[in-house]
Short mmCIF file of C-alpha atoms in Angstrom, two decimals:
data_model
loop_
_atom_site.label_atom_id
_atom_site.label_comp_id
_atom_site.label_asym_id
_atom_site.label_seq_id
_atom_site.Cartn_x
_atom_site.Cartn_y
_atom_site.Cartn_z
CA UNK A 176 178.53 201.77 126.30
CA UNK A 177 181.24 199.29 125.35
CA UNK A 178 182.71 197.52 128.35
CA UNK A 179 186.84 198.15 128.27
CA UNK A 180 189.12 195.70 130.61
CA UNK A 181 189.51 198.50 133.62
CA UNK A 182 185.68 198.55 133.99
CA UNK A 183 185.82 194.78 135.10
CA UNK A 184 185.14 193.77 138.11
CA UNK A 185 188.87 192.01 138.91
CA UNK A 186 188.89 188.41 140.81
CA UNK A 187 192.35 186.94 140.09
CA UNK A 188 192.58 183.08 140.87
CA UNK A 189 194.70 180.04 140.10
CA UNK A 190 193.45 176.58 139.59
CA UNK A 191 193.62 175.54 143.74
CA UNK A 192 191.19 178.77 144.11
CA UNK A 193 187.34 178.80 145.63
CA UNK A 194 185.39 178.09 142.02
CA UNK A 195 184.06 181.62 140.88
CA UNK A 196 180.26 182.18 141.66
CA UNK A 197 178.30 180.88 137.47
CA UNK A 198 178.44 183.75 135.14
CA UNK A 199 175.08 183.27 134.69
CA UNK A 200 173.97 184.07 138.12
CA UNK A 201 176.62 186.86 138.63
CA UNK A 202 175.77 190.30 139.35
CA UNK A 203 178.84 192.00 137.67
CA UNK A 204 181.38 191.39 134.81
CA UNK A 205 183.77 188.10 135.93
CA UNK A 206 188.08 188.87 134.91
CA UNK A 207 190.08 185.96 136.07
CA UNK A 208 193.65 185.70 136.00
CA UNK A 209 196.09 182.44 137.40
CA UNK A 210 198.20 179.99 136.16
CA UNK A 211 198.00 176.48 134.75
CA UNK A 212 199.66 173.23 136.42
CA UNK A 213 201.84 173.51 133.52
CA UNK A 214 203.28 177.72 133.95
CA UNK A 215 201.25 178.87 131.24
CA UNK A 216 199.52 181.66 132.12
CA UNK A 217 195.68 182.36 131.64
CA UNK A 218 193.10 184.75 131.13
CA UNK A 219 188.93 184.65 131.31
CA UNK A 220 186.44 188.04 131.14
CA UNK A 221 182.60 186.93 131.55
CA UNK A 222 180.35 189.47 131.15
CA UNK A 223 177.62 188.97 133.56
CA UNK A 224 175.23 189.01 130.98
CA UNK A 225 176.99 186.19 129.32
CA UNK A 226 175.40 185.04 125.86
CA UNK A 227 176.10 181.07 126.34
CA UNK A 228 179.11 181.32 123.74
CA UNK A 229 182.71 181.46 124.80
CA UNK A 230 185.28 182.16 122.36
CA UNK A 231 189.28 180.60 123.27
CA UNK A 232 191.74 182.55 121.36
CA UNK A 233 194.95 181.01 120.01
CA UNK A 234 197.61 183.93 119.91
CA UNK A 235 200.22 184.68 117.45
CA UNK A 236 204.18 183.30 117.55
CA UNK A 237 206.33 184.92 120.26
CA UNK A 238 210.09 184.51 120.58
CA UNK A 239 211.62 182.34 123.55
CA UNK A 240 212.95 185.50 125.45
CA UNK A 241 209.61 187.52 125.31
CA UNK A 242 207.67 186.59 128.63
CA UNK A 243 204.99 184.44 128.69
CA UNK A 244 201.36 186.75 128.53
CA UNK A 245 197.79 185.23 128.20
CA UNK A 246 195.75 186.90 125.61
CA UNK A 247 192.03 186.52 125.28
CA UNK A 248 191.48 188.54 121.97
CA UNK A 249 193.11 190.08 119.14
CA UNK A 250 193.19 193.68 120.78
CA UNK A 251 191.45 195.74 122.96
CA UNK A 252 188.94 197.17 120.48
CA UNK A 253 187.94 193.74 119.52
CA UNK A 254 187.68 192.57 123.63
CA UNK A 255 185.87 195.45 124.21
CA UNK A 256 183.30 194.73 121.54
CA UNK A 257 182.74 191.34 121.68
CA UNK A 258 182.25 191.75 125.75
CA UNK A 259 179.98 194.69 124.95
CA UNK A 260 178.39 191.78 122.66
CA UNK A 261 177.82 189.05 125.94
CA UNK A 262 180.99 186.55 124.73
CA UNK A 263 182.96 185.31 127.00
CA UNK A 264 186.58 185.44 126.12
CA UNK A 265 189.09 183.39 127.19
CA UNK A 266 192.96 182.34 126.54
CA UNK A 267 196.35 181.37 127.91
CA UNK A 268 199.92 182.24 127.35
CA UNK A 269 201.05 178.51 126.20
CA UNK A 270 203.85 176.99 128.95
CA UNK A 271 206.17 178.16 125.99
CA UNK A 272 207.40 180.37 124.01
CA UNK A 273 208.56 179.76 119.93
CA UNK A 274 207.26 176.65 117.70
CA UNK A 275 204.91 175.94 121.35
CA UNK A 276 202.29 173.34 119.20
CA UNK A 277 203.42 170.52 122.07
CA UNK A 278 202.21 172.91 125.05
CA UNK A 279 199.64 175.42 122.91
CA UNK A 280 197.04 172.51 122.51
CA UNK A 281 196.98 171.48 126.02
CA UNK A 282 196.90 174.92 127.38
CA UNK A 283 194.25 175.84 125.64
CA UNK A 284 192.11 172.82 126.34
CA UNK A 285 192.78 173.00 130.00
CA UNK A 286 191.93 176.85 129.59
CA UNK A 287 188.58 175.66 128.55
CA UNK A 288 188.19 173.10 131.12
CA UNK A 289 188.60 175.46 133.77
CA UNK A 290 186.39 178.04 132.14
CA UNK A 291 183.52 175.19 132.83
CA UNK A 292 184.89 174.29 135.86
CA UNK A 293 183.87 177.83 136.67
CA UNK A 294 181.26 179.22 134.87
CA UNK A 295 179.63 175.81 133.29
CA UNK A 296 179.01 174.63 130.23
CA UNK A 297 178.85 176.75 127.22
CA UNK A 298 176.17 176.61 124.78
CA UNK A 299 178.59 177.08 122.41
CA UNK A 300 182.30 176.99 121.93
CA UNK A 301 184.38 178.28 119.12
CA UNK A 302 188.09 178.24 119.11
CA UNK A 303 190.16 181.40 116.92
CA UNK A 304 193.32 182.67 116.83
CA UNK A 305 195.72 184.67 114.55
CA UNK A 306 198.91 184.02 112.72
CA UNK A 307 200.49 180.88 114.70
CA UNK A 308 197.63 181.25 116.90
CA UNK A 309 195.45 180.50 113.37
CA UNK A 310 197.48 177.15 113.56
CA UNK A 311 196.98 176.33 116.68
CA UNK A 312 193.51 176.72 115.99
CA UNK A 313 193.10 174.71 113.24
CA UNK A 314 194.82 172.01 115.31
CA UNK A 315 192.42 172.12 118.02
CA UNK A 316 189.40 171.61 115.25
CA UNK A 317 190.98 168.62 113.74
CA UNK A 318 192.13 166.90 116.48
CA UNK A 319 189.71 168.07 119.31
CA UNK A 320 186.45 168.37 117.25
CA UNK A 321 184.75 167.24 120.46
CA UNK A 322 184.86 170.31 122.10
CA UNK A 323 184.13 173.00 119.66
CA UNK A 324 181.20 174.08 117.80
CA UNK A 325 183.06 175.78 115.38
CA UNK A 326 186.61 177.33 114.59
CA UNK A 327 187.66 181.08 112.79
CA UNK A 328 191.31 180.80 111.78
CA UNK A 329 192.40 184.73 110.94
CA UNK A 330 195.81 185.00 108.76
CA UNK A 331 196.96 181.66 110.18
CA UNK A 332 200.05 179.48 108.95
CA UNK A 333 197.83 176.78 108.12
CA UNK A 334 200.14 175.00 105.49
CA UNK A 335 201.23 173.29 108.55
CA UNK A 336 204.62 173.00 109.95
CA UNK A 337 206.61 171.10 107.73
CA UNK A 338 205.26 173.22 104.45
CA UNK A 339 205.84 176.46 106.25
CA UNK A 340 210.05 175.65 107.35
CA UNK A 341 210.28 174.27 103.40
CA UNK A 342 208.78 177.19 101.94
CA UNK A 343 210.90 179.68 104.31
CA UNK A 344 213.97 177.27 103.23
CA UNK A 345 213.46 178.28 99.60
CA UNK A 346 214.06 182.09 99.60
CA UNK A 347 217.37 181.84 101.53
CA UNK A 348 219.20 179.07 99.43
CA UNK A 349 218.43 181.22 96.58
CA UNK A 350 219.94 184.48 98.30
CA UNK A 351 222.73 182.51 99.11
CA UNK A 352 223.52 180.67 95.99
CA UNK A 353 222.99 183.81 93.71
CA UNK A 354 224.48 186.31 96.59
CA UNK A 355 227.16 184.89 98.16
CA UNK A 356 228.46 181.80 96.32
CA UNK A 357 231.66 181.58 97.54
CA UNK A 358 230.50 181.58 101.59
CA UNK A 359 229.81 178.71 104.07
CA UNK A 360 226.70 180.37 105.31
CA UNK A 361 224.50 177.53 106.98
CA UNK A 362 220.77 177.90 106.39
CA UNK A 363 219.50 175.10 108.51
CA UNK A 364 220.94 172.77 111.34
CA UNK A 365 222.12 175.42 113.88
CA UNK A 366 223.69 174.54 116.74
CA UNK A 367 222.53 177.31 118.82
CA UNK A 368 220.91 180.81 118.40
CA UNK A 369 223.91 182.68 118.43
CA UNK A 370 224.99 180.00 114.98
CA UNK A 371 221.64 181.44 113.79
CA UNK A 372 222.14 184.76 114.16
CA UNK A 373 225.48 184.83 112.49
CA UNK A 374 224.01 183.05 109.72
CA UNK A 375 221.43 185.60 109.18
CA UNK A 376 223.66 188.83 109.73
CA UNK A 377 226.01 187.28 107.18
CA UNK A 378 223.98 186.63 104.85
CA UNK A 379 221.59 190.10 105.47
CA UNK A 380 224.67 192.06 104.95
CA UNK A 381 225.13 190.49 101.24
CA UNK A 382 221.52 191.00 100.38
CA UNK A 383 221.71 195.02 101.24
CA UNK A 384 225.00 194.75 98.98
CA UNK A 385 223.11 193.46 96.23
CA UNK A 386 220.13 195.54 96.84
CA UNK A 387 222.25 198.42 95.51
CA UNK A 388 222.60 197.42 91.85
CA UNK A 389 220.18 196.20 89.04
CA UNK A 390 221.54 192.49 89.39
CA UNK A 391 221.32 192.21 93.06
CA UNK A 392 217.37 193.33 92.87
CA UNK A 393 216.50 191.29 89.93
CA UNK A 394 218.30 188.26 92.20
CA UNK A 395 216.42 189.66 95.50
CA UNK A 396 213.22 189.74 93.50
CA UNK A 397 213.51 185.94 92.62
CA UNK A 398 214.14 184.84 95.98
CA UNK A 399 210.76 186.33 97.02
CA UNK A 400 208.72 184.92 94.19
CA UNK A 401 209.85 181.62 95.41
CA UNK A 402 208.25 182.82 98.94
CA UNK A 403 205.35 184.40 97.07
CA UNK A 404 206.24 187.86 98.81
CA UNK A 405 203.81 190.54 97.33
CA UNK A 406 204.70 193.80 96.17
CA UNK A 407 202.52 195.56 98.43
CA UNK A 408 203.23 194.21 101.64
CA UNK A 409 203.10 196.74 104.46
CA UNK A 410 200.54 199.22 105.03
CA UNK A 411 203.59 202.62 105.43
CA UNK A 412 204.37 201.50 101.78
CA UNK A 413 202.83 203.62 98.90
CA UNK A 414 201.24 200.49 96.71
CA UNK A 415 203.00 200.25 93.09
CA UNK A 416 201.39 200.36 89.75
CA UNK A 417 200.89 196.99 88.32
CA UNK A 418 203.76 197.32 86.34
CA UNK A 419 206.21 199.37 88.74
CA UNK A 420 208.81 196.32 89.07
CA UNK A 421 211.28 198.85 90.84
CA UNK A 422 208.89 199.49 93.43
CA UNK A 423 207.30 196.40 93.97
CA UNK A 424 210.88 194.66 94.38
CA UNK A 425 211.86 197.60 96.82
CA UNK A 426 208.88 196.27 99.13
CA UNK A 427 210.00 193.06 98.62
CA UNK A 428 213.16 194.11 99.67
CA UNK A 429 212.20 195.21 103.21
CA UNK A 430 210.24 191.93 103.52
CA UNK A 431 213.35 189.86 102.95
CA UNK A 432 215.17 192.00 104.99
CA UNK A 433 212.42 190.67 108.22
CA UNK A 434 212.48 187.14 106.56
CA UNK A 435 216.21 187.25 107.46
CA UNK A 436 215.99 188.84 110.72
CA UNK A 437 214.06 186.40 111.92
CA UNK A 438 211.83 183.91 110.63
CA UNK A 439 214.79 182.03 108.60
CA UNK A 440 217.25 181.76 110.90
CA UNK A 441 216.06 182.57 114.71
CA UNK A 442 212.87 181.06 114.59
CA UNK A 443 214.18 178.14 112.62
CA UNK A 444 216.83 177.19 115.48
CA UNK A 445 213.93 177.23 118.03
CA UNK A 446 211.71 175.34 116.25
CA UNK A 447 215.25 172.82 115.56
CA UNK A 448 215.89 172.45 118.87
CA UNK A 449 212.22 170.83 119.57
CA UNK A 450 212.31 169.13 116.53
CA UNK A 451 215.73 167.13 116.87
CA UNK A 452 217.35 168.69 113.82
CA UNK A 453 216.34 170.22 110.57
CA UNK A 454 212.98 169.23 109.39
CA UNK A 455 213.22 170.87 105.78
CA UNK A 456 215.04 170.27 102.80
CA UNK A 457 214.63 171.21 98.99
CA UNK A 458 216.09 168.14 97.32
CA UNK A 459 214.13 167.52 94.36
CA UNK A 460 212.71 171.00 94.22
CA UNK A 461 212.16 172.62 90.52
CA UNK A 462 212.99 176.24 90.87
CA UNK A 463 212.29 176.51 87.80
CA UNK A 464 208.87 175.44 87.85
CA UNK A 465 208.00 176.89 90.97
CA UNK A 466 209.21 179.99 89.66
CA UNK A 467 206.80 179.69 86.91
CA UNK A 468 204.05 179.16 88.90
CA UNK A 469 204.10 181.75 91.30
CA UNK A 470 202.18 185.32 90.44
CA UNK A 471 205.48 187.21 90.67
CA UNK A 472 207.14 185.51 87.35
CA UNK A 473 205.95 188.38 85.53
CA UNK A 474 208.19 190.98 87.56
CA UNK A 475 211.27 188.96 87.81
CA UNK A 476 211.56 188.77 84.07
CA UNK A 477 211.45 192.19 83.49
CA UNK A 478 214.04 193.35 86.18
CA UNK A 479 216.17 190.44 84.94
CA UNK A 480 215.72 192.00 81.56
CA UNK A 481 216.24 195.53 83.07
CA UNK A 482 219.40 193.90 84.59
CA UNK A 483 220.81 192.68 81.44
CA UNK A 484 221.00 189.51 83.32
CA UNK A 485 219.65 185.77 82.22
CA UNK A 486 216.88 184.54 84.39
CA UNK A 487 217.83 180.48 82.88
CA UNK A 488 221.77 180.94 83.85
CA UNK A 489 220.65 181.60 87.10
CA UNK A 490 217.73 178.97 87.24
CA UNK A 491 220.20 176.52 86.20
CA UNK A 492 222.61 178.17 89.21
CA UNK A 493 220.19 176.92 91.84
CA UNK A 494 219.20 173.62 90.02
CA UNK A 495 222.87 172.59 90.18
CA UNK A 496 223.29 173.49 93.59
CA UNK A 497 223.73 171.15 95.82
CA UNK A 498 220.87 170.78 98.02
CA UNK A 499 219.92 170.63 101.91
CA UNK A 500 218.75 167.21 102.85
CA UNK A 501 216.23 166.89 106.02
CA UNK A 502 216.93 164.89 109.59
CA UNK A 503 214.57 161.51 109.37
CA UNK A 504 213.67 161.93 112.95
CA UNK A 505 213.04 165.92 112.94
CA UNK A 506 210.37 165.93 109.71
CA UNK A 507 208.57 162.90 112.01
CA UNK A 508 208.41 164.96 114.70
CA UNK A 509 207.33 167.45 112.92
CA UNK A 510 204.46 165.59 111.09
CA UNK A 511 203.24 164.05 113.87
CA UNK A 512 203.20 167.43 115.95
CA UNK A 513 202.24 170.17 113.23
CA UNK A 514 201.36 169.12 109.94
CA UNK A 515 197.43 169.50 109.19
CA UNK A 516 195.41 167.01 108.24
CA UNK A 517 191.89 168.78 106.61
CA UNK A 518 189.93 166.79 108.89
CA UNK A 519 186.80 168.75 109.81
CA UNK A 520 184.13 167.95 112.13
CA UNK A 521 182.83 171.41 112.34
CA UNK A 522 182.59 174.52 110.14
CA UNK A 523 185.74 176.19 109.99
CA UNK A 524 186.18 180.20 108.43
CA UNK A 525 189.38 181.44 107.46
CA UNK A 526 190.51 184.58 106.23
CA UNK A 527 193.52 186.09 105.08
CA UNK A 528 195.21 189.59 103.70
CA UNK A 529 196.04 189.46 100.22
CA UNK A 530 199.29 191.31 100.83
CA UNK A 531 200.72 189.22 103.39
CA UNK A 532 204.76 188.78 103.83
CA UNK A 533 205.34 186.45 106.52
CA UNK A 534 202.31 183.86 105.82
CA UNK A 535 201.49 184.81 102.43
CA UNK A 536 198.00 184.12 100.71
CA UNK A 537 198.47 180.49 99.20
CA UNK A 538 198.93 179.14 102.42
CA UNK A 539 195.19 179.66 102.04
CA UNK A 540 195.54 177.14 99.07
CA UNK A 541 197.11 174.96 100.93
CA UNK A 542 194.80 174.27 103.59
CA UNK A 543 191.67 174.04 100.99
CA UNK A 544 194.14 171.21 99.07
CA UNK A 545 194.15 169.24 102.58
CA UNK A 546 190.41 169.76 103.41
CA UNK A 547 189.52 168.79 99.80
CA UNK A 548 191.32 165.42 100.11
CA UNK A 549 190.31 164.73 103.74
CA UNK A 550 186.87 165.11 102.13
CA UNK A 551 185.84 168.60 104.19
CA UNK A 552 185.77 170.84 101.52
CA UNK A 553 181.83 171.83 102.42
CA UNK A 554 182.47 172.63 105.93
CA UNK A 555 185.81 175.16 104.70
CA UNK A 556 184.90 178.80 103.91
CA UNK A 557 187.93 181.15 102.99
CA UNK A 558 187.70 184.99 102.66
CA UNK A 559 190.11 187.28 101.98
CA UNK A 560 190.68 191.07 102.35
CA UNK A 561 192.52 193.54 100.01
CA UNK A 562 194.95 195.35 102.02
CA UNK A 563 198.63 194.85 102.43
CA UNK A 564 200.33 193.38 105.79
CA UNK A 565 199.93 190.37 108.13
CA UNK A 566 196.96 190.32 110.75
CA UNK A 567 195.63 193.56 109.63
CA UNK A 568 192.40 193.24 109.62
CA UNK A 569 190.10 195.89 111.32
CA UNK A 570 188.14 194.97 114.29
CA UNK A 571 185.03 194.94 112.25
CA UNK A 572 186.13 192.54 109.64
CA UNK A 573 187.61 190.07 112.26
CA UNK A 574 183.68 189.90 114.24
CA UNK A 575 181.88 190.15 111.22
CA UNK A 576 183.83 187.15 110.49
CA UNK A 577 182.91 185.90 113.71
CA UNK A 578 179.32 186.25 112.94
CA UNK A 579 179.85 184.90 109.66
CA UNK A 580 180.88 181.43 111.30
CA UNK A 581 178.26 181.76 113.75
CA UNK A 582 175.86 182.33 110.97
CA UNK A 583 177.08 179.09 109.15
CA UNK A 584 176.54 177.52 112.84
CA UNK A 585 172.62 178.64 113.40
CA UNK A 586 171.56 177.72 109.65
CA UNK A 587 173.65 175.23 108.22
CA UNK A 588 175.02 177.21 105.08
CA UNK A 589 177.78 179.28 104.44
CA UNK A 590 176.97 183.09 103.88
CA UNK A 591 180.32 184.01 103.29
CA UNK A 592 180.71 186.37 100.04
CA UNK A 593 182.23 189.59 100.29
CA UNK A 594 179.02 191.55 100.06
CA UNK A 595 177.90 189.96 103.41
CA UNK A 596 181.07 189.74 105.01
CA UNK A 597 181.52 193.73 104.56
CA UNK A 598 177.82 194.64 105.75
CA UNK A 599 178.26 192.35 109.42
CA UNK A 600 181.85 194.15 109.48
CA UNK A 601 180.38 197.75 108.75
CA UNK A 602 177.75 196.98 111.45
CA UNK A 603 180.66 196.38 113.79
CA UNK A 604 182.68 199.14 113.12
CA UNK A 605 180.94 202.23 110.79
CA UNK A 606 184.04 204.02 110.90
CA UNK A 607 186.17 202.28 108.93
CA UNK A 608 185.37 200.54 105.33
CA UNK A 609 185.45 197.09 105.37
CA UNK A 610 187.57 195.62 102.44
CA UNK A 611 186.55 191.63 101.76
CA UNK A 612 186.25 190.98 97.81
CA UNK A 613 186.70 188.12 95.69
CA UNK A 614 189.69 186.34 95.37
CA UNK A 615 191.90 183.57 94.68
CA UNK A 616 194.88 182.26 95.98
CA UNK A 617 197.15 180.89 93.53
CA UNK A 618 198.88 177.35 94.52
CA UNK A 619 201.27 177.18 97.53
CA UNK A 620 204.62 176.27 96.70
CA UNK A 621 205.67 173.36 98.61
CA UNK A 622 202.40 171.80 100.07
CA UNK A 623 202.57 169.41 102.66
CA UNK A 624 199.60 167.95 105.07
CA UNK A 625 198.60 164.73 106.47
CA UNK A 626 196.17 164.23 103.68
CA UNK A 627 198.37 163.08 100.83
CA UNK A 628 200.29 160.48 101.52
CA UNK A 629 202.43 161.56 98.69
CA UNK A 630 203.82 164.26 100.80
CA UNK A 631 205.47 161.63 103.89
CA UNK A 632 208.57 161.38 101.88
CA UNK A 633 211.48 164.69 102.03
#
């Protein structure tokens, strides 16, 4: 029977508690609760017939006023099966909420201290996380190789900081140059959230203006491309034909829509406010050959065509633009604190959605650019599942992942394909069919990591 959180035996502690009696020596299922010297909460389940591996999750981006919450897995199905399974699961809240890199590494490393403070050392140790938590992952394997065996990054924004604000930069200044022209809508620099929010509702309310006409979504449409939005990007959506422009840019649409809500403008002041000022710009940038590149040209032709509209007056639009120039100090801060380097020590397994909005696919690219370079490519394995949204992976496909990396840890090679990855994450979950196939991320727009020193300059 699978073990579920209420069926724990409960001992709640903080780090000036009595040290927990070894996992290996205790007679019923260890779930500790406390709080770091820091405020960040934290969170440990140890079944008592603990395997010797303890997995410390990494979890996704929360907003400033959300409260802080440790999280030791992706969901209860997944804690429930992995406990069932004799891991030992473990994870903190972060001191912080919002761009938290500063305070998310050393949370989760004194997480793990105190986990062998308590229940000794680990035979192994693998760090994973989703989304932001996928980062902050990645983080911990290149700069704190030391203390991991291993590392399973799941949908994570592993362009790194500084590609991730550029490439959400992008979308907007197109919305606003072809949208609303004639407005003094900032799109970086905010002096406070309620300058962000503004920003955003000003410029949402022009976008669902244009979305009503054939211009407006051929315009809409381009501003995603240059974000590498996909068509089918949300699992309530009905997935267009290959050549159903309409309804692919009517996905789009509502993924813009949450770009602006959020992400753009919100997020952005947060992560501004740690950073000392805008760390993006797009001076330099070739929309037009960024445009080209991305797997989307193909639609915004033909709803520019549809539109009666042409796709090079409006190309030349943005290239004339003036552009957003980056604070010095902010993109430093930003380098130094969240760009990636590719530096491996360990084998690392990432996979992604295929239909992802908010971290799209190439970021995927990106990261196997960096670990190329940094000269890790052999220790990198990337999968990806078919099936629209961001995190949405089944609880089978994110363990047989798991096992997948654990796999590559036991023998030395990487049995990665899709055929494997679907028969460990059938044997996980029978219910539901696992979707992993072959694929290939096209180039990420903006790259920028620690590995070319190319990149340093805005």
């Amino acid at each position: 029977m699978l073990r579920t959180p209420t069926a724990l035996a409960v001992l709640t502690a903080t780090l000036c508690a009595t040290v927990a009696v070894p996992a290996q020596a205790a007679a019923t299922d260890t779930h500790l609760e406390g709080q770091l010297p820091s405020g960040a909460q934290y969170l440990m389940d140890v079944p008592a017939d603990w395997n010797g591996t303890v997995l410390l999750y990494s979890h996704g981006y929360r907003p400033v006023p959300a409260p802080l919450a440790a999280q030791n897995a992706p969901g209860p199905a997944a804690l429930a099966r992995l406990l069932d399974e004799g891991y030992a699961l473990i994870g903190s809240s972060y001191a912080t909420n919002g761009w938290a890199i500063t305070d998310a590494v050393p949370d989760q490393l004194a997480t793990l201290d105190l986990f062998t403070e308590k229940f000794g050392a680990a035979r192994k140790t693998i760090a994973w996380g989703t989304s932001y938590g996928g980062f902050v992952t990645t983080t911990l394997a290149e700069r704190h190789a030391d203390r991991f065996d291993g590392s399973l990054s799941m949908c994570g924004l592993v362009q790194g900081g500084v590609a991730n604000w550029n490439s959400t930069l992008d979308p907007v200044f197109a919305l606003k140059t072809l949208l609303a022209p004639d407005t003094d809508i900032p799109l970086a620099g905010f002096t406070d959230q309620s300058a962000a929010v503004g920003a955003a509702n000003a410029l949402s309310a022009k976008v669902t203006e244009a979305q009503q006409t054939p211009a407006g979504r051929a315009r809409i449409a381009l501003a995603a491309a240059l974000h590498n939005i996909p068509g089918h990007n949300d699992a309530s959506q009905t997935e267009p034909a290959p050549t159903d422009w309409n309804a692919q840019q009517a996905n789009q649409y509502a993924a813009v829509s949450g770009l602006l809500r959020l992400p753009a403008f919100s997020w952005r002041q947060e992560a501004e406010s740690r950073a000392g000022g805008n760390m993006s710009w797009n001076t330099g940038v070739d929309y037009t050959a960024m445009l080209a590149r991305s797997p989307l040209f193909k639609e915004v032709t033909e709803l520019y065509k549809e539109a009666g509209l042409s796709l090079r007056t409006d190309l030349t639009t943005l290239d004339r633009e003036p552009r957003i120039s980056a604070d010095t100090d902010a993109v430093r801060w930003m380098r130094r604190t969240s760009a990636l380097s590719g530096r491996l020590s360990d084998p690392q397994l990432n996979i992604h959605t295929t239909g992802d909005a908010l971290i799209p696919v190439q970021a995927e690219s990106a990261y196997r650019r960096a670990a190329t370079a940094a000269h890790s490519g052999r220790l990198l394995s990337q999968a990806y599942v078919d099936g629209p949204g961001h995190c949405t992976f089944t609880t089978g496909e994110m363990i047989g992942a798991l096992h997948t990396l654990e796999h590559r840890l036991d023998t030395g090679r990487w049995d990665a394909s899709p055929q494997s990855l679907n028969a460990r994450a059938a044997q996980e979950d029978p219910t539901t069919e696992p979707r992993y196939v072959s694929y290939r991320p096209t180039a990420y727009p903006r790259p920028y990591d620690l590995a070319h020193p190319g990149d340093a300059r805005p």
